[in-house]
XYZ file of C-alpha atoms in Angstrom:
496
model
C -140.043 -30.609 36.894
C -142.561 -28.003 38.054
C -142.839 -24.357 37.049
C -145.326 -21.714 38.176
C -146.721 -19.106 35.830
C -146.461 -15.546 36.972
C -149.375 -14.369 39.070
C -148.608 -10.711 38.624
C -149.204 -9.846 34.987
C -149.297 -11.135 31.469
C -148.853 -9.056 28.334
C -151.679 -9.300 25.866
C -149.873 -8.443 22.625
C -146.735 -9.992 21.193
C -143.777 -7.772 20.431
C -142.499 -7.629 16.872
C -139.157 -5.829 16.460
C -140.160 -4.455 13.054
C -143.314 -2.853 14.469
C -141.393 -1.482 17.450
C -139.029 0.310 15.074
C -141.941 2.024 13.326
C -143.575 2.863 16.647
C -140.354 4.297 17.992
C -139.994 6.468 14.908
C -143.481 7.955 15.264
C -142.994 8.310 19.020
C -139.935 10.451 18.342
C -141.989 12.437 15.826
C -144.554 13.098 18.560
C -141.777 14.156 20.911
C -140.491 16.577 18.277
C -144.031 17.935 17.949
C -144.185 18.345 21.732
C -140.884 20.217 21.637
C -142.296 22.615 19.035
C -145.602 23.056 20.859
C -144.538 23.128 24.507
C -140.845 24.001 24.922
C -140.692 27.733 25.542
C -144.171 29.127 24.762
C -147.068 29.051 27.191
C -149.275 25.991 26.833
C -152.901 26.365 25.747
C -154.448 25.084 22.540
C -151.152 23.303 21.896
C -152.064 20.673 24.501
C -155.331 19.896 22.716
C -153.528 19.546 19.397
C -150.923 17.273 20.936
C -153.600 15.080 22.540
C -155.335 14.695 19.171
C -152.029 13.805 17.474
C -151.256 11.233 20.170
C -154.707 9.681 19.806
C -154.338 9.459 16.016
C -150.946 7.725 16.249
C -152.339 5.366 18.890
C -155.247 4.412 16.612
C -152.824 3.881 13.727
C -150.911 1.177 15.589
C -153.765 -0.329 17.628
C -156.666 -0.356 15.159
C -156.719 -4.168 15.151
C -158.064 -4.139 18.714
C -160.929 -1.761 17.855
C -164.524 -2.494 16.994
C -167.141 0.008 15.903
C -169.034 0.259 19.184
C -165.989 0.673 21.402
C -164.416 3.021 18.868
C -167.412 5.359 18.926
C -167.547 5.293 22.725
C -163.835 6.030 23.051
C -164.060 8.890 20.561
C -166.940 10.434 22.472
C -165.006 10.243 25.745
C -161.941 11.834 24.133
C -163.962 14.666 22.587
C -165.639 15.302 25.924
C -162.223 15.526 27.567
C -160.899 17.929 24.934
C -163.693 20.470 25.384
C -162.651 21.846 28.827
C -158.986 22.091 27.783
C -159.996 23.968 24.635
C -162.202 26.317 26.627
C -159.492 27.143 29.176
C -156.419 25.185 30.176
C -156.096 24.957 33.916
C -155.349 22.246 36.422
C -158.870 20.803 36.356
C -159.214 20.777 32.565
C -155.735 19.237 32.276
C -156.683 16.398 34.634
C -159.959 15.851 32.754
C -158.073 15.624 29.449
C -155.573 13.102 30.845
C -158.384 11.019 32.354
C -160.297 11.094 29.056
C -157.218 9.928 27.139
C -156.675 7.050 29.549
C -160.326 5.955 29.571
C -160.611 6.180 25.781
C -157.470 4.092 25.360
C -158.670 1.520 27.891
C -162.095 1.083 26.300
C -160.694 0.971 22.763
C -157.829 -1.467 23.250
C -158.607 -3.594 26.314
C -161.808 -5.527 25.790
C -160.827 -8.122 28.409
C -161.519 -5.808 31.339
C -165.225 -5.440 31.995
C -165.745 -4.750 35.691
C -164.748 -1.584 37.492
C -162.052 -3.169 39.674
C -160.197 -4.649 36.695
C -160.332 -1.351 34.827
C -159.057 0.578 37.834
C -156.238 -1.922 38.270
C -155.333 -1.727 34.576
C -155.241 2.073 34.652
C -153.147 2.021 37.818
C -150.581 -0.286 36.222
C -150.614 1.794 33.046
C -149.884 5.024 34.913
C -147.308 3.554 37.296
C -145.370 1.278 34.944
C -146.114 2.561 31.443
C -143.573 5.421 31.369
C -140.759 3.024 32.329
C -141.352 0.612 29.448
C -139.949 2.600 26.568
C -136.258 1.839 26.995
C -136.380 -1.926 27.682
C -138.964 -2.408 24.935
C -137.057 -0.281 22.438
C -134.025 -2.513 22.997
C -136.012 -5.388 21.523
C -135.279 -3.897 18.120
C -131.896 -5.526 18.513
C -131.050 -9.184 18.615
C -129.781 -9.298 22.179
C -127.796 -12.507 21.791
C -126.072 -11.091 18.716
C -125.574 -7.801 20.554
C -123.973 -9.622 23.477
C -121.642 -11.479 21.148
C -120.714 -8.232 19.402
C -119.919 -6.584 22.727
C -117.746 -9.552 23.682
C -115.923 -9.349 20.354
C -115.295 -5.604 20.500
C -114.827 -5.024 24.229
C -111.138 -5.960 24.413
C -110.175 -4.159 21.165
C -112.022 -1.033 22.278
C -110.524 -0.997 25.778
C -106.948 -1.613 24.635
C -107.321 0.881 21.783
C -108.401 3.478 24.326
C -105.336 2.683 26.443
C -103.050 2.978 23.417
C -104.639 6.290 22.415
C -104.067 7.584 25.951
C -100.409 6.512 25.814
C -99.969 8.056 22.374
C -101.553 11.276 23.639
C -99.080 11.287 26.521
C -96.243 10.681 24.062
C -97.269 12.919 21.188
C -98.453 16.511 21.685
C -100.159 16.470 18.288
C -102.299 13.463 19.187
C -102.986 15.082 22.547
C -104.375 18.133 20.758
C -106.604 15.910 18.623
C -107.872 14.084 21.696
C -108.682 17.392 23.372
C -110.922 18.206 20.419
C -113.084 15.275 21.563
C -113.534 16.840 24.985
C -117.106 16.098 26.130
C -117.281 19.593 27.598
C -117.052 21.039 24.102
C -119.907 18.799 22.978
C -122.014 19.707 25.992
C -121.665 23.372 25.077
C -123.889 22.646 22.079
C -126.332 20.356 23.906
C -129.122 21.622 26.134
C -129.393 19.240 29.066
C -132.887 20.495 30.036
C -134.071 19.890 26.479
C -132.627 16.377 26.464
C -134.468 15.663 29.706
C -137.666 17.103 28.195
C -137.381 14.804 25.167
C -136.728 11.813 27.420
C -139.737 12.593 29.586
C -142.066 13.112 26.619
C -140.886 9.887 24.976
C -141.623 7.989 28.182
C -145.107 9.555 28.361
C -146.232 8.983 24.765
C -144.776 5.504 24.356
C -147.483 3.653 26.372
C -150.173 5.210 24.140
C -148.438 3.964 20.996
C -147.171 0.566 22.098
C -150.182 -0.420 24.193
C -149.584 -3.369 26.494
C -152.252 -3.834 29.130
C -151.633 -6.134 32.031
C -154.182 -8.412 33.641
C -154.207 -10.885 36.479
C -153.713 -14.522 35.613
C -154.563 -17.676 37.501
C -151.603 -19.590 38.893
C -151.061 -22.800 36.989
C -148.805 -25.739 37.568
C -147.132 -27.319 34.603
C -145.461 -30.682 34.829
C -142.809 -31.267 32.232
C -142.155 -34.898 31.451
C -138.820 -36.184 30.381
C -135.296 -34.933 30.798
C -134.702 -31.216 30.402
C -131.151 -30.532 29.249
C -129.172 -27.881 31.099
C -128.760 -24.507 29.409
C -125.924 -24.217 26.973
C -122.830 -22.471 28.297
C -122.274 -18.921 27.215
C -120.038 -18.368 24.254
C -118.967 -14.938 25.475
C -115.967 -16.173 27.441
C -114.725 -18.177 24.470
C -115.143 -15.206 22.158
C -113.536 -12.712 24.536
C -110.020 -13.725 23.474
C -110.828 -15.892 20.485
C -109.559 -15.488 16.921
C -112.307 -12.994 16.013
C -111.452 -10.729 18.939
C -107.728 -10.978 18.237
C -108.288 -10.196 14.555
C -110.346 -7.100 15.355
C -107.774 -6.016 17.926
C -104.853 -6.353 15.538
C -106.629 -4.416 12.796
C -107.398 -1.542 15.179
C -103.950 -1.609 16.761
C -102.151 -1.595 13.416
C -104.174 1.425 12.310
C -103.452 3.304 15.552
C -99.756 2.491 15.482
C -99.565 3.426 11.809
C -100.915 6.891 12.654
C -98.254 7.332 15.339
C -95.522 6.002 13.037
C -96.571 8.365 10.239
C -96.415 11.351 12.595
C -92.973 10.282 13.799
C -91.858 9.796 10.209
C -92.991 13.304 9.302
C -91.815 15.292 12.307
C -89.138 13.167 13.975
C -87.358 11.459 11.098
C -88.324 13.898 8.342
C -87.621 17.057 10.392
C -90.743 18.786 9.088
C -91.543 21.988 10.966
C -93.812 21.435 13.945
C -96.851 23.608 14.687
C -95.963 26.974 16.159
C -96.888 26.026 19.726
C -94.586 22.967 19.807
C -90.819 22.552 20.068
C -88.722 19.579 19.044
C -87.517 19.224 22.624
C -91.087 18.910 23.898
C -92.017 16.554 21.056
C -88.972 14.372 21.715
C -89.112 14.289 25.506
C -92.834 13.585 25.740
C -92.570 10.409 23.731
C -89.780 8.219 25.009
C -91.194 6.583 28.123
C -94.921 6.331 27.198
C -93.968 4.692 23.904
C -91.885 2.101 25.722
C -94.887 1.385 27.962
C -96.940 1.007 24.781
C -94.458 -1.488 23.344
C -94.452 -3.529 26.562
C -98.254 -3.659 26.609
C -98.227 -4.696 22.966
C -95.725 -7.455 23.708
C -97.916 -8.752 26.540
C -100.938 -8.846 24.228
C -99.014 -10.743 21.551
C -97.814 -13.306 24.097
C -101.352 -13.907 25.339
C -102.981 -13.878 21.913
C -100.359 -16.061 20.226
C -99.925 -18.486 23.100
C -98.705 -21.936 22.043
C -101.621 -24.134 21.099
C -104.017 -21.186 21.073
C -106.679 -20.791 18.372
C -104.945 -17.799 16.777
C -101.434 -19.217 16.554
C -101.978 -21.043 13.246
C -104.229 -18.459 11.615
C -102.957 -17.401 8.201
C -104.638 -14.013 8.607
C -103.649 -13.231 12.181
C -99.971 -14.163 11.900
C -99.126 -11.530 9.229
C -100.991 -8.915 11.257
C -98.964 -9.894 14.316
C -95.715 -9.581 12.354
C -96.795 -6.191 11.026
C -97.752 -4.981 14.481
C -94.533 -6.193 16.090
C -92.630 -4.484 13.287
C -94.461 -1.254 14.052
C -93.595 -1.688 17.718
C -89.910 -2.093 16.850
C -90.196 1.101 14.807
C -91.882 2.687 17.807
C -88.950 1.716 20.020
C -86.540 3.116 17.421
C -88.503 6.368 17.493
C -88.289 6.340 21.287
C -84.522 5.944 21.104
C -84.296 8.803 18.616
C -86.520 10.961 20.826
C -84.314 10.277 23.827
C -81.191 10.976 21.773
C -82.582 14.335 20.662
C -83.470 15.152 24.237
C -80.013 14.173 25.491
C -78.435 16.400 22.844
C -80.160 19.337 24.495
C -80.391 18.406 28.164
C -77.243 16.291 28.570
C -76.720 12.723 29.681
C -77.546 11.138 33.032
C -77.479 7.658 34.489
C -81.240 7.316 34.105
C -81.071 8.279 30.439
C -78.352 5.716 29.788
C -80.505 3.137 31.556
C -83.404 4.172 29.317
C -81.283 3.606 26.192
C -80.311 0.141 27.384
C -83.870 -0.701 28.402
C -85.221 0.393 25.024
C -82.706 -1.794 23.263
C -83.750 -4.771 25.377
C -87.422 -4.090 24.617
C -86.710 -3.997 20.878
C -84.762 -7.245 21.138
C -87.593 -8.792 23.150
C -90.096 -7.904 20.419
C -87.872 -9.481 17.793
C -87.541 -12.595 19.947
C -91.340 -12.813 20.186
C -91.527 -12.969 16.399
C -88.759 -15.566 16.418
C -90.730 -17.661 18.902
C -93.811 -17.564 16.677
C -91.904 -18.283 13.456
C -89.781 -21.058 14.950
C -92.750 -22.487 16.869
C -90.900 -22.382 20.172
C -92.340 -22.345 23.680
C -92.662 -19.409 26.040
C -89.962 -21.047 28.138
C -87.576 -20.639 25.207
C -88.594 -16.985 24.937
C -87.977 -16.351 28.633
C -84.593 -18.052 28.411
C -83.558 -15.999 25.377
C -84.541 -12.764 27.102
C -82.663 -13.755 30.251
C -79.548 -14.417 28.188
C -79.877 -11.000 26.542
C -80.386 -9.338 29.922
C -77.362 -11.139 31.379
C -75.143 -10.057 28.487
C -76.373 -6.463 28.828
C -75.761 -6.356 32.567
C -72.335 -7.973 32.213
C -71.384 -5.461 29.539
C -72.591 -2.566 31.697
C -70.379 -3.751 34.544
C -67.321 -3.179 32.336
C -68.265 0.316 31.146
C -67.012 3.409 32.953
C -70.302 5.314 32.868
C -69.077 8.060 35.218
C -66.301 9.079 32.849
C -68.498 8.566 29.785
C -71.255 10.834 31.129
C -68.796 13.497 32.230
C -66.946 13.553 28.901
C -70.175 13.534 26.877
C -71.763 16.364 28.830
C -68.588 18.415 28.616
C -68.151 17.935 24.861
C -71.820 18.841 24.211
C -71.899 21.819 26.574
C -72.052 25.440 25.547
C -68.509 25.990 26.803
C -67.046 23.429 24.400
C -69.408 23.237 21.440
C -70.849 26.742 21.494
C -74.418 25.432 21.663
C -76.609 23.674 24.139
C -76.712 24.173 27.880
C -73.860 25.210 30.107
C -72.077 22.365 31.828
C -73.603 21.371 35.153
C -70.528 21.233 37.375
C -72.590 20.182 40.379
C -73.756 17.074 38.547
C -70.209 16.286 37.463
C -69.120 16.393 41.092
C -71.752 13.778 41.980
C -70.173 11.382 39.473
C -67.111 10.972 41.658
C -63.385 10.931 40.875
C -63.930 9.558 37.350
C -65.220 13.017 36.396
C -61.940 14.717 37.387
C -60.590 15.087 33.813
C -63.818 16.792 32.755
C -63.817 18.970 35.882
C -60.276 20.132 35.123
C -61.447 21.346 31.712
C -64.411 23.130 33.279
C -62.107 24.882 35.761
C -59.882 25.944 32.864
C -62.907 27.654 31.285
C -63.992 29.195 34.601
C -60.930 30.890 36.088
C -61.487 32.292 39.540
C -64.149 29.768 40.577
C -62.496 28.937 43.890
C -65.506 27.013 45.185
C -65.339 24.595 42.273
C -61.571 24.217 42.729
C -62.049 23.407 46.409
C -64.670 20.770 45.669
C -62.443 19.315 42.943
C -59.596 19.014 45.456
C -61.835 16.964 47.745
C -62.484 14.571 44.861
C -58.727 14.297 44.290
C -58.302 13.296 47.921
C -60.975 10.626 47.538
C -59.200 9.335 44.453
C -55.879 9.141 46.293
C -57.512 7.013 48.953
C -58.846 4.734 46.219
C -55.296 4.139 44.995
C -54.346 2.370 48.225
C -53.787 -1.320 47.654
C -56.846 -2.346 49.657
C -59.176 -0.195 47.494
C -57.199 -0.470 44.253
C -59.060 -1.103 41.010
C -57.968 -1.203 37.409
C -60.373 1.640 36.591
C -58.852 3.915 39.237
C -55.365 3.030 37.992
C -56.351 4.043 34.446
C -57.825 7.276 35.793
C -54.570 8.117 37.540
C -52.614 7.520 34.349
C -55.008 9.802 32.488
C -54.680 12.531 35.104
C -50.898 12.257 34.978
C -50.935 12.549 31.194
C -53.179 15.631 31.340
C -50.953 17.240 33.979
C -47.857 16.566 31.867
C -49.556 18.059 28.815
C -50.512 21.210 30.727
C -46.985 21.645 32.095
C -45.504 21.129 28.646
C -47.939 23.651 27.179
């Protein structure tokens, strides 16, 4: 196997993370000094002082490359460059000072370059590439392989936690207010963007003088490697992305987030503690129902993937209790969603969609319980799908036997302002959309609204539709029961 050495450049000094940390600290100290000297006031003697400070810090970290002769020569060049800037700072004296700093640094720390062409090339590379080295070299403080593994372990928990926080903020006005406190705009109000850019620029400029790394040309070489070279080891990131460690971190974060939501619901929803002045119970209840169901569904999907049969986390004695706790919190979350929807229906009446939401929430809660049953009983996902299909079939079959039109009409009427003295007035237009099954409720509304001829006329059209439904071709047991109920109500009114 043949490999070619780079012909472009070779770094002369090894990088030690511990020394980089110290260099970075003093580089930031120099940047702070530059901020104090340059940011705001006019620049004069301050530039000379900053150049001296930079030279001193550079000597501190690069003294090993110095010898007496080159040190004296470099000092003389630097002093000569400082004189014009001290006399009067202008464009020419500034350029002389910069050139003196560069030449002094080159002579003091790069003994390998002796001819003029090499020195010119080294200075060119220093000026062109030096300011861009600070960030990649500062990252060498960290163990990049460990950093990559940490990112892989925390990426999924962080992303899903962010999604859950967003759903909780959509469901809970209190959490939404807390999230708004983290608005980056509020933080930016206290941060000066120009000053941040100034610090970044100064750090990029002083770093090459502190962490000196000259580049020189190297001769191309050919290296022949004998023997078999094994292929690189596969990355462990993919295995760790949804491994036991990632799942454990996720469950810990998720349980904490869900506990916060459950505590708030326990205080304000179940405990009926007074909400903040800018919130109403109706808003608190209505905001939460549907986002919380979406949260529970996402949680169920995560549990199914994480606790897949034969997976590494399925038999963990630490992960399983956390899964049970989290599923339990999700069931509590669904119960809170049902209570929220019930409170909302108490105020804003019942509709088909709200009944469907009640049924759907019940199925979600049952599905979560079945997930726990699958894990405890060590069943397959096929068993889980079958159990959920059976539950769905039973629910749909039961719904087919329920007279929802009459149920909605009677519920809305009994909870209306006309009947109960609280809540909203009955929505007669909505009752009319329910069809003939709403006729008993409509008759009661008409009794409370004498003189509403328009409503009476529309009610009569529903009666005509119902009469057509009583024909033998369109007969149904439900319509027959409705007719018996209407006859009983008519007899009661005539007797009264």
